[in-house]
Each structure stands twice: as structure tokens, then as C-alpha cells.
Amino acid sequence: ENQRLTLRNIRILCLIAMTMVPLAFVLDYLAYRSLWPIFFVVRAIVALTPYSLPFQRSDGLSRLSVPTMYQVGTLDPVFTMPIEQFAYERTPAPKYLVEISWASHLAWTDLGMSGRDAIVEYATAFLDQYVKDEPEAAALKLARPGVSGYRRD
């Protein structure tokens, strides 16, 4: 049965992303103890400009077993550089890194004005493919307008 992505589910995912600092430690602990499958059924992860420094000294990201997309902004170096330097490399495939042009840390909130179309297009295409089992969308095949960097493995 395909899971429906509702606005409520998307809001829950966004709340999880916004609370990434304390959640990062919980997820790392669950992954370390191999308890992840007991507590969560996760088919894909979209990490919206995540704070990844807690994972710099652990192997938690290497234990991920679901497709992962990182979205970062060119005007958010505090969060973007650590993702590019170590988080993306430690994450197993399939994985995606989308760098949104002219996006600050607030681009993923109601205050953000830059990159909305690219943010939504990539996240929707990714979740449609990995959660709803739809065919790969064109957005996941190459860098789209509004994107300054795109990697996928």
C-alpha cells in the first residue's frame, strides 16, 4: 500500500528537521544500538539544511539504510560546509545533495524568499520516488534552475 504524503505528514517531517540537534543524538544512539527499526518505519529522509556537526565524530550517518537527500543553501555556510565536507560522504547511497542558490538558513521557513520552487520540486520528486514508489522524476536527474550544486550517488 502506497503511503500518502499529506500536508500533516510534511509538517511532521519539517518539525523533525527543525529539531535536528537533539534528534541527531537520539538517532545516532538508536542506530548505534541497532534499535532504529523498532521505533521508526522510515522509507526516506529529506534533511532540510540540517545541523550535522554532532555526526562529525560518529559513524551514525554511515548506518543510514534509507535514501537520503540533503538540501543546503549557498548563503548558509555554517550548515552547508559540514554537509559537503563529511556528512554527504559518510551517507550510504542512494543519496542526494542539493545546494540551493541564494538560499540562507531561513529559506526553508515561511520567512525564506529564495529557492522555494527548487526546494519543493526536489523534495517532492525525491519523496514521490522513494515513499510512493513512483518513477524517477526529471528533477532528480540533473541540476534545475535555482540550484548551484547537485550531487547524487
Tab-separated table of N, CA and C in Angstrom:
chain	number	residue	atom	x	y	z
A	1	GLU	N	0.848	-1.186	0.000
A	1	GLU	CA	0.000	0.000	0.000
A	1	GLU	C	0.889	1.244	0.000
A	2	ASN	N	0.662	2.141	-0.949
A	2	ASN	CA	1.433	3.391	-1.013
A	2	ASN	C	1.027	4.310	0.123
A	3	GLN	N	2.022	4.914	0.752
A	3	GLN	CA	1.731	5.877	1.803
A	3	GLN	C	1.439	7.217	1.168
A	4	ARG	N	0.405	7.879	1.645
A	4	ARG	CA	0.049	9.181	1.111
A	4	ARG	C	0.815	10.263	1.837
A	5	LEU	N	1.422	11.152	1.069
A	5	LEU	CA	2.085	12.307	1.663
A	5	LEU	C	1.055	13.410	1.844
A	6	THR	N	0.649	13.603	3.058
A	6	THR	CA	-0.322	14.646	3.337
A	6	THR	C	0.409	15.862	3.884
A	7	LEU	N	-0.294	16.987	3.916
A	7	LEU	CA	0.287	18.199	4.471
A	7	LEU	C	0.684	17.965	5.925
A	8	ARG	N	-0.113	17.198	6.659
A	8	ARG	CA	0.210	16.892	8.054
A	8	ARG	C	1.534	16.126	8.131
A	9	ASN	N	1.729	15.125	7.266
A	9	ASN	CA	2.969	14.354	7.276
A	9	ASN	C	4.171	15.220	6.930
A	10	ILE	N	3.992	16.111	5.957
A	10	ILE	CA	5.082	17.003	5.571
A	10	ILE	C	5.424	17.932	6.729
A	11	ARG	N	4.412	18.424	7.449
A	11	ARG	CA	4.666	19.293	8.604
A	11	ARG	C	5.411	18.528	9.698
A	12	ILE	N	5.065	17.275	9.907
A	12	ILE	CA	5.761	16.464	10.904
A	12	ILE	C	7.226	16.294	10.494
A	13	LEU	N	7.466	16.015	9.210
A	13	LEU	CA	8.841	15.883	8.736
A	13	LEU	C	9.611	17.181	8.935
A	14	CYS	N	8.954	18.304	8.688
A	14	CYS	CA	9.615	19.598	8.868
A	14	CYS	C	9.923	19.851	10.342
A	15	LEU	N	9.011	19.478	11.232
A	15	LEU	CA	9.263	19.634	12.667
A	15	LEU	C	10.457	18.790	13.090
A	16	ILE	N	10.546	17.585	12.551
A	16	ILE	CA	11.688	16.734	12.861
A	16	ILE	C	12.968	17.406	12.370
A	17	ALA	N	12.935	17.959	11.163
A	17	ALA	CA	14.120	18.610	10.616
A	17	ALA	C	14.511	19.830	11.450
A	18	MET	N	13.515	20.569	11.952
A	18	MET	CA	13.803	21.775	12.724
A	18	MET	C	14.388	21.433	14.095
A	19	THR	N	14.111	20.253	14.595
A	19	THR	CA	14.634	19.860	15.894
A	19	THR	C	15.804	18.894	15.741
A	20	MET	N	16.557	19.065	14.671
A	20	MET	CA	17.606	18.116	14.307
A	20	MET	C	18.710	18.006	15.354
A	21	VAL	N	18.987	19.060	16.115
A	21	VAL	CA	20.093	18.976	17.065
A	21	VAL	C	19.832	17.908	18.115
A	22	PRO	N	18.752	17.979	18.926
A	22	PRO	CA	18.545	16.907	19.899
A	22	PRO	C	18.194	15.589	19.214
A	23	LEU	N	17.495	15.652	18.107
A	23	LEU	CA	17.111	14.438	17.399
A	23	LEU	C	18.340	13.713	16.867
A	24	ALA	N	19.355	14.455	16.477
A	24	ALA	CA	20.568	13.842	15.942
A	24	ALA	C	21.174	12.876	16.952
A	25	PHE	N	21.199	13.261	18.202
A	25	PHE	CA	21.780	12.397	19.219
A	25	PHE	C	20.910	11.156	19.446
A	26	VAL	N	19.596	11.338	19.410
A	26	VAL	CA	18.684	10.202	19.579
A	26	VAL	C	18.852	9.218	18.429
A	27	LEU	N	18.865	9.722	17.198
A	27	LEU	CA	19.000	8.846	16.033
A	27	LEU	C	20.345	8.132	16.026
A	28	ASP	N	21.398	8.843	16.408
A	28	ASP	CA	22.714	8.228	16.463
A	28	ASP	C	22.726	7.093	17.486
A	29	TYR	N	22.115	7.324	18.638
A	29	TYR	CA	22.057	6.294	19.674
A	29	TYR	C	21.252	5.086	19.188
A	30	LEU	N	20.091	5.352	18.568
A	30	LEU	CA	19.264	4.253	18.073
A	30	LEU	C	19.997	3.459	16.992
A	31	ALA	N	20.703	4.170	16.114
A	31	ALA	CA	21.461	3.478	15.069
A	31	ALA	C	22.590	2.661	15.680
A	32	TYR	N	23.270	3.233	16.661
A	32	TYR	CA	24.381	2.540	17.310
A	32	TYR	C	23.901	1.264	17.998
A	33	ARG	N	22.757	1.332	18.616
A	33	ARG	CA	22.204	0.190	19.348
A	33	ARG	C	21.366	-0.726	18.453
A	34	SER	N	21.306	-0.397	17.158
A	34	SER	CA	20.504	-1.173	16.193
A	34	SER	C	19.031	-1.221	16.582
A	35	LEU	N	18.558	-0.145	17.191
A	35	LEU	CA	17.162	-0.072	17.610
A	35	LEU	C	16.294	0.696	16.637
A	36	TRP	N	16.909	1.286	15.604
A	36	TRP	CA	16.162	2.109	14.650
A	36	TRP	C	14.900	1.420	14.144
A	37	PRO	N	14.953	0.168	13.678
A	37	PRO	CA	13.755	-0.456	13.108
A	37	PRO	C	12.630	-0.664	14.117
A	38	ILE	N	12.958	-0.718	15.388
A	38	ILE	CA	11.928	-0.940	16.410
A	38	ILE	C	11.060	0.296	16.584
A	39	PHE	N	11.667	1.491	16.507
A	39	PHE	CA	10.957	2.716	16.807
A	39	PHE	C	10.392	3.433	15.587
A	40	PHE	N	11.006	3.258	14.433
A	40	PHE	CA	10.611	4.030	13.267
A	40	PHE	C	10.485	3.150	12.032
A	41	VAL	N	9.551	3.497	11.183
A	41	VAL	CA	9.497	2.937	9.838
A	41	VAL	C	9.719	4.124	8.916
A	42	VAL	N	10.933	4.265	8.447
A	42	VAL	CA	11.320	5.398	7.619
A	42	VAL	C	11.710	4.862	6.258
A	43	ARG	N	11.116	5.425	5.210
A	43	ARG	CA	11.432	4.982	3.850
A	43	ARG	C	12.380	5.924	3.140
A	44	ALA	N	12.496	7.171	3.618
A	44	ALA	CA	13.384	8.155	3.001
A	44	ALA	C	13.571	9.320	3.972
A	45	ILE	N	14.683	10.025	3.803
A	45	ILE	CA	14.976	11.186	4.651
A	45	ILE	C	15.262	12.381	3.757
A	46	VAL	N	14.586	13.501	4.037
A	46	VAL	CA	14.917	14.778	3.421
A	46	VAL	C	15.396	15.669	4.564
A	47	ALA	N	16.677	15.944	4.586
A	47	ALA	CA	17.265	16.766	5.636
A	47	ALA	C	17.382	18.193	5.115
A	48	LEU	N	16.546	19.065	5.639
A	48	LEU	CA	16.479	20.451	5.191
A	48	LEU	C	17.466	21.290	5.984
A	49	THR	N	18.551	21.678	5.343
A	49	THR	CA	19.638	22.449	5.927
A	49	THR	C	19.958	21.977	7.351
A	50	PRO	N	20.310	20.707	7.490
A	50	PRO	CA	20.463	20.116	8.825
A	50	PRO	C	21.758	20.515	9.521
A	51	TYR	N	21.696	20.496	10.812
A	51	TYR	CA	22.876	20.702	11.644
A	51	TYR	C	23.533	19.335	11.803
A	52	SER	N	24.628	19.129	11.128
A	52	SER	CA	25.227	17.797	11.074
A	52	SER	C	26.483	17.637	11.925
A	53	LEU	N	26.939	18.683	12.585
A	53	LEU	CA	28.173	18.581	13.358
A	53	LEU	C	28.153	17.495	14.429
A	54	PRO	N	27.013	17.181	15.063
A	54	PRO	CA	27.034	16.079	16.036
A	54	PRO	C	27.474	14.756	15.429
A	55	PHE	N	27.314	14.593	14.129
A	55	PHE	CA	27.695	13.348	13.479
A	55	PHE	C	29.145	13.329	13.017
A	56	GLN	N	29.848	14.447	13.178
A	56	GLN	CA	31.219	14.540	12.681
A	56	GLN	C	32.134	13.527	13.361
A	57	ARG	N	31.870	13.234	14.610
A	57	ARG	CA	32.745	12.328	15.357
A	57	ARG	C	32.125	10.944	15.554
A	58	SER	N	31.073	10.647	14.826
A	58	SER	CA	30.446	9.329	14.986
A	58	SER	C	30.227	8.704	13.616
A	59	ASP	N	29.831	7.464	13.628
A	59	ASP	CA	29.546	6.783	12.366
A	59	ASP	C	28.051	6.640	12.138
A	60	GLY	N	27.257	7.457	12.809
A	60	GLY	CA	25.802	7.369	12.704
A	60	GLY	C	25.276	7.510	11.287
A	61	LEU	N	25.838	8.436	10.512
A	61	LEU	CA	25.359	8.629	9.149
A	61	LEU	C	25.671	7.429	8.262
A	62	SER	N	26.754	6.751	8.530
A	62	SER	CA	27.105	5.583	7.723
A	62	SER	C	26.165	4.409	7.976
A	63	ARG	N	25.371	4.495	9.021
A	63	ARG	CA	24.428	3.427	9.354
A	63	ARG	C	23.033	3.650	8.772
A	64	LEU	N	22.839	4.767	8.089
A	64	LEU	CA	21.539	5.007	7.476
A	64	LEU	C	21.262	3.930	6.433
A	65	SER	N	20.034	3.485	6.380
A	65	SER	CA	19.700	2.409	5.437
A	65	SER	C	18.564	2.789	4.496
A	66	VAL	N	18.295	4.078	4.404
A	66	VAL	CA	17.243	4.558	3.513
A	66	VAL	C	17.800	5.677	2.632
A	67	PRO	N	17.188	5.921	1.478
A	67	PRO	CA	17.620	7.035	0.626
A	67	PRO	C	17.580	8.362	1.386
A	68	THR	N	18.589	9.189	1.159
A	68	THR	CA	18.709	10.446	1.905
A	68	THR	C	18.979	11.600	0.953
A	69	MET	N	18.265	12.698	1.165
A	69	MET	CA	18.503	13.930	0.413
A	69	MET	C	18.847	15.033	1.400
A	70	TYR	N	19.979	15.695	1.160
A	70	TYR	CA	20.358	16.880	1.915
A	70	TYR	C	20.054	18.089	1.054
A	71	GLN	N	19.395	19.087	1.637
A	71	GLN	CA	19.189	20.363	0.957
A	71	GLN	C	19.888	21.434	1.782
A	72	VAL	N	20.755	22.200	1.122
A	72	VAL	CA	21.508	23.262	1.781
A	72	VAL	C	21.476	24.504	0.907
A	73	GLY	N	21.897	25.640	1.477
A	73	GLY	CA	21.885	26.895	0.736
A	73	GLY	C	23.261	27.502	0.583
A	74	THR	N	23.456	28.244	-0.487
A	74	THR	CA	24.752	28.881	-0.734
A	74	THR	C	25.047	29.995	0.269
A	75	LEU	N	24.016	30.567	0.885
A	75	LEU	CA	24.210	31.643	1.861
A	75	LEU	C	24.098	31.133	3.294
A	76	ASP	N	24.358	29.860	3.503
A	76	ASP	CA	24.268	29.242	4.826
A	76	ASP	C	25.510	28.382	5.080
A	77	PRO	N	26.703	29.008	5.099
A	77	PRO	CA	27.941	28.223	5.173
A	77	PRO	C	28.104	27.416	6.458
A	78	VAL	N	27.528	27.878	7.563
A	78	VAL	CA	27.674	27.154	8.827
A	78	VAL	C	27.077	25.755	8.710
A	79	PHE	N	25.986	25.622	7.971
A	79	PHE	CA	25.338	24.328	7.829
A	79	PHE	C	25.744	23.622	6.540
A	80	THR	N	26.020	24.384	5.492
A	80	THR	CA	26.330	23.798	4.187
A	80	THR	C	27.705	23.154	4.155
A	81	MET	N	28.725	23.828	4.662
A	81	MET	CA	30.083	23.293	4.572
A	81	MET	C	30.242	21.947	5.262
A	82	PRO	N	29.730	21.742	6.484
A	82	PRO	CA	29.893	20.417	7.099
A	82	PRO	C	29.186	19.305	6.320
A	83	ILE	N	28.063	19.614	5.700
A	83	ILE	CA	27.375	18.602	4.895
A	83	ILE	C	28.256	18.218	3.717
A	84	GLU	N	28.790	19.214	3.022
A	84	GLU	CA	29.633	18.944	1.863
A	84	GLU	C	30.940	18.264	2.257
A	85	GLN	N	31.508	18.636	3.418
A	85	GLN	CA	32.820	18.131	3.798
A	85	GLN	C	32.791	16.707	4.329
A	86	PHE	N	31.767	16.329	5.086
A	86	PHE	CA	31.805	14.989	5.646
A	86	PHE	C	30.468	14.250	5.668
A	87	ALA	N	29.370	14.926	5.853
A	87	ALA	CA	28.095	14.214	6.015
A	87	ALA	C	27.681	13.479	4.749
A	88	TYR	N	27.764	14.149	3.619
A	88	TYR	CA	27.364	13.512	2.366
A	88	TYR	C	28.249	12.300	2.076
A	89	GLU	N	29.543	12.432	2.286
A	89	GLU	CA	30.466	11.328	2.003
A	89	GLU	C	30.200	10.122	2.892
A	90	ARG	N	29.783	10.353	4.131
A	90	ARG	CA	29.543	9.254	5.075
A	90	ARG	C	28.189	8.584	4.882
A	91	THR	N	27.305	9.222	4.170
A	91	THR	CA	25.965	8.683	3.980
A	91	THR	C	25.978	7.653	2.856
A	92	PRO	N	25.426	6.459	3.099
A	92	PRO	CA	25.391	5.441	2.038
A	92	PRO	C	24.429	5.838	0.912
A	93	ALA	N	24.688	5.323	-0.276
A	93	ALA	CA	23.797	5.554	-1.426
A	93	ALA	C	22.524	4.730	-1.237
A	94	PRO	N	21.443	5.174	-1.843
A	94	PRO	CA	21.289	6.370	-2.672
A	94	PRO	C	21.230	7.630	-1.810
A	95	LYS	N	21.914	8.651	-2.308
A	95	LYS	CA	21.983	9.913	-1.581
A	95	LYS	C	22.042	11.064	-2.573
A	96	TYR	N	21.552	12.213	-2.131
A	96	TYR	CA	21.468	13.403	-2.970
A	96	TYR	C	21.910	14.604	-2.142
A	97	LEU	N	22.555	15.549	-2.804
A	97	LEU	CA	22.920	16.818	-2.179
A	97	LEU	C	22.492	17.923	-3.126
A	98	VAL	N	21.567	18.757	-2.663
A	98	VAL	CA	21.031	19.852	-3.465
A	98	VAL	C	21.429	21.163	-2.791
A	99	GLU	N	22.205	21.990	-3.504
A	99	GLU	CA	22.613	23.289	-2.975
A	99	GLU	C	21.802	24.367	-3.694
A	100	ILE	N	20.924	25.001	-2.941
A	100	ILE	CA	20.002	25.992	-3.485
A	100	ILE	C	20.706	27.352	-3.588
A	101	SER	N	20.653	27.961	-4.772
A	101	SER	CA	21.274	29.267	-4.998
A	101	SER	C	20.612	30.354	-4.164
A	102	TRP	N	21.423	31.204	-3.593
A	102	TRP	CA	20.976	32.378	-2.848
A	102	TRP	C	20.052	32.041	-1.671
A	103	ALA	N	20.179	30.853	-1.132
A	103	ALA	CA	19.326	30.444	-0.016
A	103	ALA	C	20.089	30.548	1.299
A	104	SER	N	19.482	31.245	2.255
A	104	SER	CA	20.033	31.312	3.607
A	104	SER	C	19.376	30.201	4.430
A	105	HIS	N	19.706	30.154	5.691
A	105	HIS	CA	19.142	29.106	6.556
A	105	HIS	C	17.620	29.216	6.654
A	106	LEU	N	17.096	30.421	6.485
A	106	LEU	CA	15.652	30.631	6.611
A	106	LEU	C	14.882	30.336	5.328
A	107	ALA	N	15.551	29.916	4.278
A	107	ALA	CA	14.864	29.623	3.018
A	107	ALA	C	13.850	28.496	3.176
A	108	TRP	N	14.027	27.638	4.171
A	108	TRP	CA	13.124	26.505	4.373
A	108	TRP	C	12.015	26.823	5.359
A	109	THR	N	11.834	28.110	5.672
A	109	THR	CA	10.762	28.547	6.565
A	109	THR	C	9.833	29.472	5.793
A	110	ASP	N	8.806	29.945	6.459
A	110	ASP	CA	7.894	30.906	5.838
A	110	ASP	C	8.566	32.252	5.580
A	111	LEU	N	9.708	32.494	6.205
A	111	LEU	CA	10.425	33.753	6.012
A	111	LEU	C	11.324	33.729	4.782
A	112	GLY	N	11.600	32.559	4.275
A	112	GLY	CA	12.504	32.423	3.137
A	112	GLY	C	11.863	32.875	1.842
A	113	MET	N	12.651	33.552	1.030
A	113	MET	CA	12.139	34.041	-0.249
A	113	MET	C	12.858	33.411	-1.435
A	114	SER	N	14.043	32.861	-1.218
A	114	SER	CA	14.846	32.327	-2.316
A	114	SER	C	14.723	30.814	-2.420
A	115	GLY	N	14.628	30.345	-3.624
A	115	GLY	CA	14.725	28.922	-3.879
A	115	GLY	C	13.521	28.065	-3.579
A	116	ARG	N	12.384	28.670	-3.295
A	116	ARG	CA	11.202	27.873	-2.924
A	116	ARG	C	10.834	26.831	-3.973
A	117	ASP	N	10.840	27.227	-5.230
A	117	ASP	CA	10.451	26.288	-6.287
A	117	ASP	C	11.388	25.089	-6.333
A	118	ALA	N	12.686	25.345	-6.245
A	118	ALA	CA	13.655	24.252	-6.286
A	118	ALA	C	13.547	23.374	-5.042
A	119	ILE	N	13.370	23.982	-3.887
A	119	ILE	CA	13.241	23.228	-2.633
A	119	ILE	C	12.074	22.259	-2.725
A	120	VAL	N	10.933	22.768	-3.136
A	120	VAL	CA	9.723	21.940	-3.213
A	120	VAL	C	9.838	20.902	-4.324
A	121	GLU	N	10.352	21.309	-5.470
A	121	GLU	CA	10.438	20.388	-6.608
A	121	GLU	C	11.328	19.179	-6.295
A	122	TYR	N	12.500	19.432	-5.726
A	122	TYR	CA	13.408	18.326	-5.404
A	122	TYR	C	12.846	17.439	-4.298
A	123	ALA	N	12.337	18.042	-3.237
A	123	ALA	CA	11.803	17.243	-2.124
A	123	ALA	C	10.622	16.400	-2.577
A	124	THR	N	9.730	16.982	-3.354
A	124	THR	CA	8.560	16.244	-3.831
A	124	THR	C	8.971	15.102	-4.748
A	125	ALA	N	9.863	15.365	-5.683
A	125	ALA	CA	10.316	14.313	-6.605
A	125	ALA	C	10.981	13.174	-5.845
A	126	PHE	N	11.813	13.514	-4.868
A	126	PHE	CA	12.520	12.518	-4.063
A	126	PHE	C	11.533	11.665	-3.260
A	127	LEU	N	10.614	12.325	-2.563
A	127	LEU	CA	9.646	11.588	-1.738
A	127	LEU	C	8.674	10.780	-2.593
A	128	ASP	N	8.288	11.319	-3.730
A	128	ASP	CA	7.423	10.550	-4.633
A	128	ASP	C	8.101	9.258	-5.065
A	129	GLN	N	9.381	9.342	-5.382
A	129	GLN	CA	10.092	8.149	-5.841
A	129	GLN	C	10.283	7.137	-4.719
A	130	TYR	N	10.774	7.586	-3.574
A	130	TYR	CA	11.176	6.641	-2.542
A	130	TYR	C	10.082	6.289	-1.529
A	131	VAL	N	9.069	7.119	-1.404
A	131	VAL	CA	7.975	6.810	-0.473
A	131	VAL	C	6.756	6.278	-1.218
A	132	LYS	N	6.451	6.890	-2.350
A	132	LYS	CA	5.267	6.480	-3.109
A	132	LYS	C	5.593	5.497	-4.228
A	133	ASP	N	6.876	5.155	-4.403
A	133	ASP	CA	7.325	4.209	-5.427
A	133	ASP	C	6.952	4.631	-6.845
A	134	GLU	N	6.995	5.928	-7.110
A	134	GLU	CA	6.752	6.438	-8.454
A	134	GLU	C	8.065	6.445	-9.237
A	135	PRO	N	7.995	6.506	-10.558
A	135	PRO	CA	9.232	6.557	-11.365
A	135	PRO	C	10.039	7.818	-11.048
A	136	GLU	N	11.337	7.725	-11.300
A	136	GLU	CA	12.206	8.866	-11.042
A	136	GLU	C	11.791	10.068	-11.889
A	137	ALA	N	11.632	11.200	-11.234
A	137	ALA	CA	11.228	12.439	-11.913
A	137	ALA	C	12.442	13.119	-12.531
A	138	ALA	N	12.181	13.964	-13.505
A	138	ALA	CA	13.249	14.701	-14.190
A	138	ALA	C	14.066	15.544	-13.213
A	139	ALA	N	13.431	16.046	-12.165
A	139	ALA	CA	14.128	16.897	-11.198
A	139	ALA	C	15.286	16.173	-10.526
A	140	LEU	N	15.219	14.866	-10.423
A	140	LEU	CA	16.286	14.122	-9.753
A	140	LEU	C	17.418	13.715	-10.686
A	141	LYS	N	17.283	14.031	-11.949
A	141	LYS	CA	18.286	13.596	-12.913
A	141	LYS	C	19.378	14.623	-13.168
A	142	LEU	N	19.115	15.904	-12.881
A	142	LEU	CA	20.111	16.942	-13.132
A	142	LEU	C	19.787	18.191	-12.346
A	143	ALA	N	20.741	19.113	-12.346
A	143	ALA	CA	20.530	20.382	-11.647
A	143	ALA	C	19.486	21.210	-12.379
A	144	ARG	N	18.543	21.720	-11.638
A	144	ARG	CA	17.453	22.527	-12.181
A	144	ARG	C	17.754	24.003	-11.948
A	145	PRO	N	17.002	24.899	-12.598
A	145	PRO	CA	17.172	26.330	-12.318
A	145	PRO	C	16.984	26.620	-10.825
A	146	GLY	N	17.838	27.479	-10.294
A	146	GLY	CA	17.779	27.799	-8.877
A	146	GLY	C	18.686	26.933	-8.023
A	147	VAL	N	19.434	26.032	-8.668
A	147	VAL	CA	20.324	25.122	-7.950
A	147	VAL	C	21.755	25.371	-8.409
A	148	SER	N	22.654	25.631	-7.476
A	148	SER	CA	24.042	25.912	-7.842
A	148	SER	C	24.924	24.668	-7.769
A	149	GLY	N	24.486	23.658	-7.040
A	149	GLY	CA	25.238	22.427	-6.940
A	149	GLY	C	24.316	21.248	-6.753
A	150	TYR	N	24.622	20.151	-7.428
A	150	TYR	CA	23.779	18.962	-7.330
A	150	TYR	C	24.643	17.722	-7.448
A	151	ARG	N	24.526	16.862	-6.476
A	151	ARG	CA	25.241	15.574	-6.499
A	151	ARG	C	24.275	14.471	-6.171
A	152	ARG	N	24.525	13.316	-6.759
A	152	ARG	CA	23.742	12.123	-6.432
A	152	ARG	C	24.610	10.892	-6.638
A	153	ASP	N	24.477	9.989	-5.743
A	153	ASP	CA	25.224	8.730	-5.834
A	153	ASP	C	24.269	7.587	-5.476
